[in-house]
PDB file of C-alpha atoms in Angstrom:
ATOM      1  CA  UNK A   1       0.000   0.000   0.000  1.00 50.00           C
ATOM      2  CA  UNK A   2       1.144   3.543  -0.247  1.00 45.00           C
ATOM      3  CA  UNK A   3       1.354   4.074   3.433  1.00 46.00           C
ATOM      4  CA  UNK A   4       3.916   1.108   3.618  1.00 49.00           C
ATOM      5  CA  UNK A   5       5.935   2.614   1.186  1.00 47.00           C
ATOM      6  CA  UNK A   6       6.044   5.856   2.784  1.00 47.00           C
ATOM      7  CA  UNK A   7       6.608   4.335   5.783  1.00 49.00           C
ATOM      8  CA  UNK A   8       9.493   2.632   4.001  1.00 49.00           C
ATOM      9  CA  UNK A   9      10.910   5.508   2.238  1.00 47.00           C
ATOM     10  CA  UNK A  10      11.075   7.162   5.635  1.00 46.00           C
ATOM     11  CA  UNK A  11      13.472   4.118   7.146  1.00 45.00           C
ATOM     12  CA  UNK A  12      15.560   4.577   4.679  1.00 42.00           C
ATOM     13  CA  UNK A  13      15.765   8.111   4.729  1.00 42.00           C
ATOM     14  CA  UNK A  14      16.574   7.526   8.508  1.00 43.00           C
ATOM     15  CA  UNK A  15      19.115   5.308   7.099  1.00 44.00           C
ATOM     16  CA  UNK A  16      21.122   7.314   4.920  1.00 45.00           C
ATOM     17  CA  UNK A  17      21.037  10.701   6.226  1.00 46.00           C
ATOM     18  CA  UNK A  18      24.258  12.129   8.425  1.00 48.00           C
ATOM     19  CA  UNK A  19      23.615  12.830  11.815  1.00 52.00           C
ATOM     20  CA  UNK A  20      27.120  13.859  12.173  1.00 69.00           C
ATOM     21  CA  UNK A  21      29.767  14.121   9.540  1.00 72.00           C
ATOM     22  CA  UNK A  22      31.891  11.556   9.311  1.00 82.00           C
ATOM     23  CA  UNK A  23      36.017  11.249   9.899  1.00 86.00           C
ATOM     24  CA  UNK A  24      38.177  12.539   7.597  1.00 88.00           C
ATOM     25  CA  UNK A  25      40.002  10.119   5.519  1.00 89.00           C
ATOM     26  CA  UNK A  26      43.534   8.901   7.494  1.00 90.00           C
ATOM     27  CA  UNK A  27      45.822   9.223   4.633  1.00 89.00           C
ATOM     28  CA  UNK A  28      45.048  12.979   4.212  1.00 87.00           C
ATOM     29  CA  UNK A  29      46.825  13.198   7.495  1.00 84.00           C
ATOM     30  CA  UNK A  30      50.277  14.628   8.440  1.00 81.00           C
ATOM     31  CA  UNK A  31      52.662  11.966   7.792  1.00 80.00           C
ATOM     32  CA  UNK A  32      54.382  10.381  10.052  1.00 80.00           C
ATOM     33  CA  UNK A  33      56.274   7.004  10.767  1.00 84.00           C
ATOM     34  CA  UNK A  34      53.035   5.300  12.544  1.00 82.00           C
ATOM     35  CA  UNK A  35      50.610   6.829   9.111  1.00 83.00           C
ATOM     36  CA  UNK A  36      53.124   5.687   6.829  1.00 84.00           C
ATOM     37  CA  UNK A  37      52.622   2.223   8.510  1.00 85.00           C
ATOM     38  CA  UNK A  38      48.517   2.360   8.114  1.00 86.00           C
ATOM     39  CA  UNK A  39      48.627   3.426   4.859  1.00 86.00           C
ATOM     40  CA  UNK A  40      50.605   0.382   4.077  1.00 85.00           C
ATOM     41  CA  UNK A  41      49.001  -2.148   5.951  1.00 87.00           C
ATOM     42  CA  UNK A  42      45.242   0.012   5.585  1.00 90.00           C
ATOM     43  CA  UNK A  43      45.018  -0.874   9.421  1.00 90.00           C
ATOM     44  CA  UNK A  44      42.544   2.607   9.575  1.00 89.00           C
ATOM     45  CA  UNK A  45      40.570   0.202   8.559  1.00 90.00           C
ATOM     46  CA  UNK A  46      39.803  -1.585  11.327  1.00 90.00           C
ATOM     47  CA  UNK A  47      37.439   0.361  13.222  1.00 87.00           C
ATOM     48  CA  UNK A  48      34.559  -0.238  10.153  1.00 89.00           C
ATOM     49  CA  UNK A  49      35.387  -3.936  10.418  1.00 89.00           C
ATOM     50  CA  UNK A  50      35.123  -4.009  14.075  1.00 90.00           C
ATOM     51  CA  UNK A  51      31.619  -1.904  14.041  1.00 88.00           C
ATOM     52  CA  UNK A  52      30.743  -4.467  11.138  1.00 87.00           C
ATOM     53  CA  UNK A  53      31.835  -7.451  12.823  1.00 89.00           C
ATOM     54  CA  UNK A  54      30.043  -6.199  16.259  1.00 89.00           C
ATOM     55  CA  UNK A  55      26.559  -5.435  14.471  1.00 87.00           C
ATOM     56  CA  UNK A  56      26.885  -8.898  12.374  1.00 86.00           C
ATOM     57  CA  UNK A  57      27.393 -10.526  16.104  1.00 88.00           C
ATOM     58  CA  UNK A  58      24.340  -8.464  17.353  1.00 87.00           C
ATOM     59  CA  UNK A  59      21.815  -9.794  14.640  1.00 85.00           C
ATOM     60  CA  UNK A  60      23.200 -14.142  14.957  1.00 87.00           C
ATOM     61  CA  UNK A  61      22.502 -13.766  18.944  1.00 86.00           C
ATOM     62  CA  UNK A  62      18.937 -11.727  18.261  1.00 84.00           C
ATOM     63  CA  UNK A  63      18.231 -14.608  15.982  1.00 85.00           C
ATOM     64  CA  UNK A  64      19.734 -17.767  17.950  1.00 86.00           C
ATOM     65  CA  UNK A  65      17.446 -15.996  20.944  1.00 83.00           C
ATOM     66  CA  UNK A  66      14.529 -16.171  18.314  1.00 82.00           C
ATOM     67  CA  UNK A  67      14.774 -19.428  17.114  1.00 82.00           C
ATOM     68  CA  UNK A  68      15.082 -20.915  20.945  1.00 80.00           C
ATOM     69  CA  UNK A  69      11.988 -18.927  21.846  1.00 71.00           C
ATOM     70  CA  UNK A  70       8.547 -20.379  22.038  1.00 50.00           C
ATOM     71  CA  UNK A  71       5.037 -18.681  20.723  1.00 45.00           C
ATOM     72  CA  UNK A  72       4.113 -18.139  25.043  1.00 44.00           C
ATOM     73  CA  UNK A  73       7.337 -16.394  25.393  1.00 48.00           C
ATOM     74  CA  UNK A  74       6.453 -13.875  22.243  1.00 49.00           C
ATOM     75  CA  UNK A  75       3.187 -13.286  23.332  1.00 46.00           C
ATOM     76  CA  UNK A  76       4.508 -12.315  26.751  1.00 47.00           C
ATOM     77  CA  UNK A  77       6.650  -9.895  25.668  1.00 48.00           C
ATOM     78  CA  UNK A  78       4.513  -8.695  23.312  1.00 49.00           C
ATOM     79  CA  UNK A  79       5.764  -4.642  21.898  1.00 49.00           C
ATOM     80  CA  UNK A  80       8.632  -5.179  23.674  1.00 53.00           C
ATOM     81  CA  UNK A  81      10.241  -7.954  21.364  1.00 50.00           C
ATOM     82  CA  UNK A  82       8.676  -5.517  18.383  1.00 51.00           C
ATOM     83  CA  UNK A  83      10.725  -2.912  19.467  1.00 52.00           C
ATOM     84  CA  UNK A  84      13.847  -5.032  20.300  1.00 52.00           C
ATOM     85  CA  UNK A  85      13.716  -6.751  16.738  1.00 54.00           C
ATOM     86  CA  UNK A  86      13.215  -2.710  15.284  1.00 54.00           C
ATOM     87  CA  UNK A  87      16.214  -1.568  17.196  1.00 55.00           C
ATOM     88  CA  UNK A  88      18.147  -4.827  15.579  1.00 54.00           C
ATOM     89  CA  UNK A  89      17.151  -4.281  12.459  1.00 54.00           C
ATOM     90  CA  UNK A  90      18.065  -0.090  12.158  1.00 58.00           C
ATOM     91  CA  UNK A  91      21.739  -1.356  13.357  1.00 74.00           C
ATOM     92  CA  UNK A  92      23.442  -1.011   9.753  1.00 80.00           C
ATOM     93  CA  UNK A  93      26.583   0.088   8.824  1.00 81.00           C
ATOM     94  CA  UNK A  94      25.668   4.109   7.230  1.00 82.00           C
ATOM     95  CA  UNK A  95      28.050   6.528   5.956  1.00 81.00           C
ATOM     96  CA  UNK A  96      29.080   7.867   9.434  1.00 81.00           C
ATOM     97  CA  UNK A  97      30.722   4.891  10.452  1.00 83.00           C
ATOM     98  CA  UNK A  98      32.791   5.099   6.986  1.00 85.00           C
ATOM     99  CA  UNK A  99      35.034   7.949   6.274  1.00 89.00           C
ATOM    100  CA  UNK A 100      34.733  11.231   4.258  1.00 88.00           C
ATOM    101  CA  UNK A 101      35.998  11.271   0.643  1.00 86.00           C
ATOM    102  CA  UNK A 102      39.880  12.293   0.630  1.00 88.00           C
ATOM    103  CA  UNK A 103      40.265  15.741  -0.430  1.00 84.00           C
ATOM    104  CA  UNK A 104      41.989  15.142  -3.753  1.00 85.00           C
ATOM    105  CA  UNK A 105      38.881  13.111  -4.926  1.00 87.00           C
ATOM    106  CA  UNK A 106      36.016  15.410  -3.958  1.00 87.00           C
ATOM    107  CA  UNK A 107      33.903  16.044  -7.124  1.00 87.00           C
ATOM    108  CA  UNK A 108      34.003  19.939  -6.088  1.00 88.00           C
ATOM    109  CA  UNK A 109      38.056  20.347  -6.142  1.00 90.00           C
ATOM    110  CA  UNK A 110      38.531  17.784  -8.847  1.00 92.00           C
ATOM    111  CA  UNK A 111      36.083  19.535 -11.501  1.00 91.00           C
ATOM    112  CA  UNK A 112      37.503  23.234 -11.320  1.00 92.00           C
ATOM    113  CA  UNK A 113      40.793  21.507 -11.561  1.00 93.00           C
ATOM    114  CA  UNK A 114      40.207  19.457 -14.376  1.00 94.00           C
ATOM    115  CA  UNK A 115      38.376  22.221 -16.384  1.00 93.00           C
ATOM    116  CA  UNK A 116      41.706  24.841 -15.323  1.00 94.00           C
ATOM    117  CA  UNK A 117      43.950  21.777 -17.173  1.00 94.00           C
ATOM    118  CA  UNK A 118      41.851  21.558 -19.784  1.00 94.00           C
ATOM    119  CA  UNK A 119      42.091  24.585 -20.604  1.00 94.00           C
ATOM    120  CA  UNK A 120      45.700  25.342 -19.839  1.00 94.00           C
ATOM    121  CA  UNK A 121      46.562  22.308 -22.324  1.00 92.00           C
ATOM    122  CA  UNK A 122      44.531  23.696 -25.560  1.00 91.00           C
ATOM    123  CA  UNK A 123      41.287  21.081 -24.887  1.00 90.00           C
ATOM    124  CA  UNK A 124      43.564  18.219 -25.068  1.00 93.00           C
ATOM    125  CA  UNK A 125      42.010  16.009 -22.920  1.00 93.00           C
ATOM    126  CA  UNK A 126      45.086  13.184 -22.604  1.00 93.00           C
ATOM    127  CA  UNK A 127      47.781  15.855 -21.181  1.00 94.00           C
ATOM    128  CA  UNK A 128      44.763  16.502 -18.663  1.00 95.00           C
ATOM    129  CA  UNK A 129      44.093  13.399 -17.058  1.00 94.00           C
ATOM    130  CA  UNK A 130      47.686  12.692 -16.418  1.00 95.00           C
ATOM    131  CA  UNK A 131      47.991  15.593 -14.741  1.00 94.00           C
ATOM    132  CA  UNK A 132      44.771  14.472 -12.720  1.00 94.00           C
ATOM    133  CA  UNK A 133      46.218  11.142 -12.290  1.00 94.00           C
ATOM    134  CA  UNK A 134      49.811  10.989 -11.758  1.00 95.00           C
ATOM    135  CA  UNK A 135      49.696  11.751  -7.834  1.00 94.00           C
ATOM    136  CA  UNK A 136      48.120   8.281  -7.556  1.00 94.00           C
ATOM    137  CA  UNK A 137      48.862   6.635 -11.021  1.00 95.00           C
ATOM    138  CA  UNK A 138      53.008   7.040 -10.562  1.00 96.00           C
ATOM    139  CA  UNK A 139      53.440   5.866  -6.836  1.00 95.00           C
ATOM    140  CA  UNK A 140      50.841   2.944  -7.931  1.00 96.00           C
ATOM    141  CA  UNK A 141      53.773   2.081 -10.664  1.00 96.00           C
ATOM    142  CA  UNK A 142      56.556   2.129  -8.773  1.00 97.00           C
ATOM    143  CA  UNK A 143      54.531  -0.161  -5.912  1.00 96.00           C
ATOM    144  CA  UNK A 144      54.224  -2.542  -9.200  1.00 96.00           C
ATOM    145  CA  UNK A 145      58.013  -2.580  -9.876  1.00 97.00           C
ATOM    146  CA  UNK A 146      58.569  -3.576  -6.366  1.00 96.00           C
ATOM    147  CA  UNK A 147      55.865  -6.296  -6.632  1.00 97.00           C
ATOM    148  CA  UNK A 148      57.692  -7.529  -9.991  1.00 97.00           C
ATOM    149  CA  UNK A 149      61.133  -7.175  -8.306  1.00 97.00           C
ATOM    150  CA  UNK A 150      60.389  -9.545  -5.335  1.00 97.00           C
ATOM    151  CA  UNK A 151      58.433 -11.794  -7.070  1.00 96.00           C
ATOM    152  CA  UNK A 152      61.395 -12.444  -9.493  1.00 97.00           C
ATOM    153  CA  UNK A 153      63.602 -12.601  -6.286  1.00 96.00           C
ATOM    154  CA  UNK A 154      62.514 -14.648  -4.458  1.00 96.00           C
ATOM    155  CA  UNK A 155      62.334 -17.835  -6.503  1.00 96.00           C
ATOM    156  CA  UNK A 156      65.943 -16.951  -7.121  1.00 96.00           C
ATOM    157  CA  UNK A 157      66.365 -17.110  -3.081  1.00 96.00           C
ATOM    158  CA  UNK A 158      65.290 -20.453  -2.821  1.00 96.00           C
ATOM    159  CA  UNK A 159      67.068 -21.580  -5.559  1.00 96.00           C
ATOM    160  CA  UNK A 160      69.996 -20.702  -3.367  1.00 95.00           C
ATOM    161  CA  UNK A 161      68.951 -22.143  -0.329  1.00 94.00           C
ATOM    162  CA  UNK A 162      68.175 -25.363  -2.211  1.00 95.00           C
ATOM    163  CA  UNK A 163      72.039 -25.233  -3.677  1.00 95.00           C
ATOM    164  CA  UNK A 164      73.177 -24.675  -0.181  1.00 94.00           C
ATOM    165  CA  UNK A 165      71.260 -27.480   1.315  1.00 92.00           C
ATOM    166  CA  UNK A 166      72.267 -29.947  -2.035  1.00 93.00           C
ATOM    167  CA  UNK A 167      75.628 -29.396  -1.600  1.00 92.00           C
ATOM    168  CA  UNK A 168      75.897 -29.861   2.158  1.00 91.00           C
ATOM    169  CA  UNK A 169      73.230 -32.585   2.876  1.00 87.00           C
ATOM    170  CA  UNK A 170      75.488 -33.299   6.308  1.00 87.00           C
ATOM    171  CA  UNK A 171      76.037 -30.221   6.948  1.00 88.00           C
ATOM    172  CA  UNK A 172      74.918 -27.426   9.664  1.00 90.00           C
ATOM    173  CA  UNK A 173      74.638 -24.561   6.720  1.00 91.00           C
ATOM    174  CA  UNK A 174      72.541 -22.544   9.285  1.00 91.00           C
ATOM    175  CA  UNK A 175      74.998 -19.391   8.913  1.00 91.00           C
ATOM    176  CA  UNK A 176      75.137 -19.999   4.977  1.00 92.00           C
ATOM    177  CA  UNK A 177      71.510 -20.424   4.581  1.00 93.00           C
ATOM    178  CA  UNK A 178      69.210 -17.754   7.039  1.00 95.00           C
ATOM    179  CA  UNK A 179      70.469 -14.724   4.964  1.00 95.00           C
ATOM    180  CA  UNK A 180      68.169 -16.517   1.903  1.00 96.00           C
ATOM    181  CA  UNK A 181      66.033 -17.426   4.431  1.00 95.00           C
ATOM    182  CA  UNK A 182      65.096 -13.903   6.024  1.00 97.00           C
ATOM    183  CA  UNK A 183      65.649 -12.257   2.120  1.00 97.00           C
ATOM    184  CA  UNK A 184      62.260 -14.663   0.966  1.00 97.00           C
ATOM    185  CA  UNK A 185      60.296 -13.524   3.672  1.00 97.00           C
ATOM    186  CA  UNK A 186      61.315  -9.619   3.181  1.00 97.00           C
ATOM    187  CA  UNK A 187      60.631 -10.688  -0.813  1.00 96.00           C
ATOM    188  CA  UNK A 188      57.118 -12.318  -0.070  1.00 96.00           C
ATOM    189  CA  UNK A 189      55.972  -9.535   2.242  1.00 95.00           C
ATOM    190  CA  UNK A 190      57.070  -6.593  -0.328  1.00 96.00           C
ATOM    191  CA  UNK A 191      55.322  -8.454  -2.721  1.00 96.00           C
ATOM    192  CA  UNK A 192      52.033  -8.587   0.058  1.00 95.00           C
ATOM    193  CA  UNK A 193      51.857  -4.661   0.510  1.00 94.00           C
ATOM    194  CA  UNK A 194      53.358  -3.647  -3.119  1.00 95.00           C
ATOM    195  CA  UNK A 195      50.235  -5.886  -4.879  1.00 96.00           C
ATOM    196  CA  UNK A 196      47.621  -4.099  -1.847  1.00 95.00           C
ATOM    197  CA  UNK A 197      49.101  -0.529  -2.705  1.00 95.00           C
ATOM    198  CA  UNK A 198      48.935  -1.047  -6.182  1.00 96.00           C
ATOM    199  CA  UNK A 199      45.720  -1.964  -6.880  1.00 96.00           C
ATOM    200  CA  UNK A 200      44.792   0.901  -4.105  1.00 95.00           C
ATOM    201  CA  UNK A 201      46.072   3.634  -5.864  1.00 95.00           C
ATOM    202  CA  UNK A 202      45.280   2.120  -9.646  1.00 95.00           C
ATOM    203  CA  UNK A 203      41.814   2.108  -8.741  1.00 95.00           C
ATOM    204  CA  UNK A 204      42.329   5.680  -6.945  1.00 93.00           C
ATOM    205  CA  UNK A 205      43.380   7.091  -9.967  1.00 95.00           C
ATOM    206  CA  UNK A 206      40.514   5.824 -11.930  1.00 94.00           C
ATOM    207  CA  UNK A 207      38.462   6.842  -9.635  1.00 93.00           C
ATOM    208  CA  UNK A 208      39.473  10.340  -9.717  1.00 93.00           C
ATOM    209  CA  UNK A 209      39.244  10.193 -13.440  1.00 93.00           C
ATOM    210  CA  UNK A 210      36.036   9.596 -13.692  1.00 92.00           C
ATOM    211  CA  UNK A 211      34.979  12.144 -10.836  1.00 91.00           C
ATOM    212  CA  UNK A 212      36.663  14.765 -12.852  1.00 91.00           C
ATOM    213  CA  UNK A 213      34.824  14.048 -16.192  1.00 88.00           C
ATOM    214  CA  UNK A 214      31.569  12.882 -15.369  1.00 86.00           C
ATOM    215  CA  UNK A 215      31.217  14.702 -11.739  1.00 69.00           C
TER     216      UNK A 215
END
């Protein structure tokens, strides 16, 4: 009916709308030797999962509780287990529990700046999204030339530890043979965050493109 929809509408109006604005993004920070750490690792991101993980919790206990209950026990509590079930069901992950856009991808910085490019560059639109893109697009390279570098290394460290342990199979080669070991691990985690921050800031940069142009 069309008072269920309106009623409807109005949830999710409830839903959506910003009570309070939310955080600013972390990277847009002032850097420092703990940020350059949760930018790597994306560790900011822990207080969304946490919140997720504790409202996801909140709705398997409301229904273990429901499924245990009997009809007598529902009728007792009667609006009370209405408004409970209400309450469980408006606990969502909105916007405020996410964080604000980073400032060089809001839609009302990026458009005066890609319309001041395109201009400056004679309505040439390739020369202006490089210039839009390469704060994200150029670190995003070099984090894939790390990714190649230790992925081509470290097959070539355990080809060395294998040679090692081959040609001293009665042997203690624990002083000839940790170096390779500790060089795969530092290999296999540069590869970890270099293929995270990559794909991070590849997408960022698309991203921003398309804000630019179609914001």
């Amino acid at each position: 009916t069309i008072a269920t929809e309106s009623r409807n509408q109005m949830k999710i109006t409830k839903k959506v709308t910003l009570s309070t604005p939310p955080e600013p993004w972390p990277e847009d920070a002032t850097s420092s030797c703990s940020k350059s750490v949760s930018d790597l690792s994306f560790s900011y991101m822990d207080s969304v999962f946490q919140r997720g993980a504790s409202i996801h919790k909140s709705h398997r206990q409301a229904a273990r509780r429901k499924r245990k209950g009997t009809s007598a026990a529902s009728v007792e509590l009667g609006s009370n287990a209405h408004q409970t079930n209400t309450a469980l069901d408006e606990q969502i992950l909105t916007l405020n529990d996410l964080y604000a856009a980073p400032k060089s991808m809001q839609v009302s910085k990026l458009r005066p700046d890609f319309d001041k490019l395109y201009s400056d560059h004679n309505s040439k639109l390739v020369p202006t999204l490089w210039k839009l893109a390469r704060p994200s697009f150029v670190p995003a390279g070099f984090c894939q030339l790390i990714t190649v570098i230790a992925q081509v290394s470290s097959p070539l460290f355990v080809w060395q530890l294998l040679s090692i342990l081959e040609a001293n199979p009665n042997s203690n080669v624990f002083k000839e043979g940790i170096p390779f070991v500790f060089l795969i691990l530092i290999a296999d985690m540069a590869n970890a965050f270099g293929t995270h921050r990559q794909r991070f800031l590849a997408m960022k940069s698309g991203v921003t493109l398309r804000a630019a142009m179609l914001g």
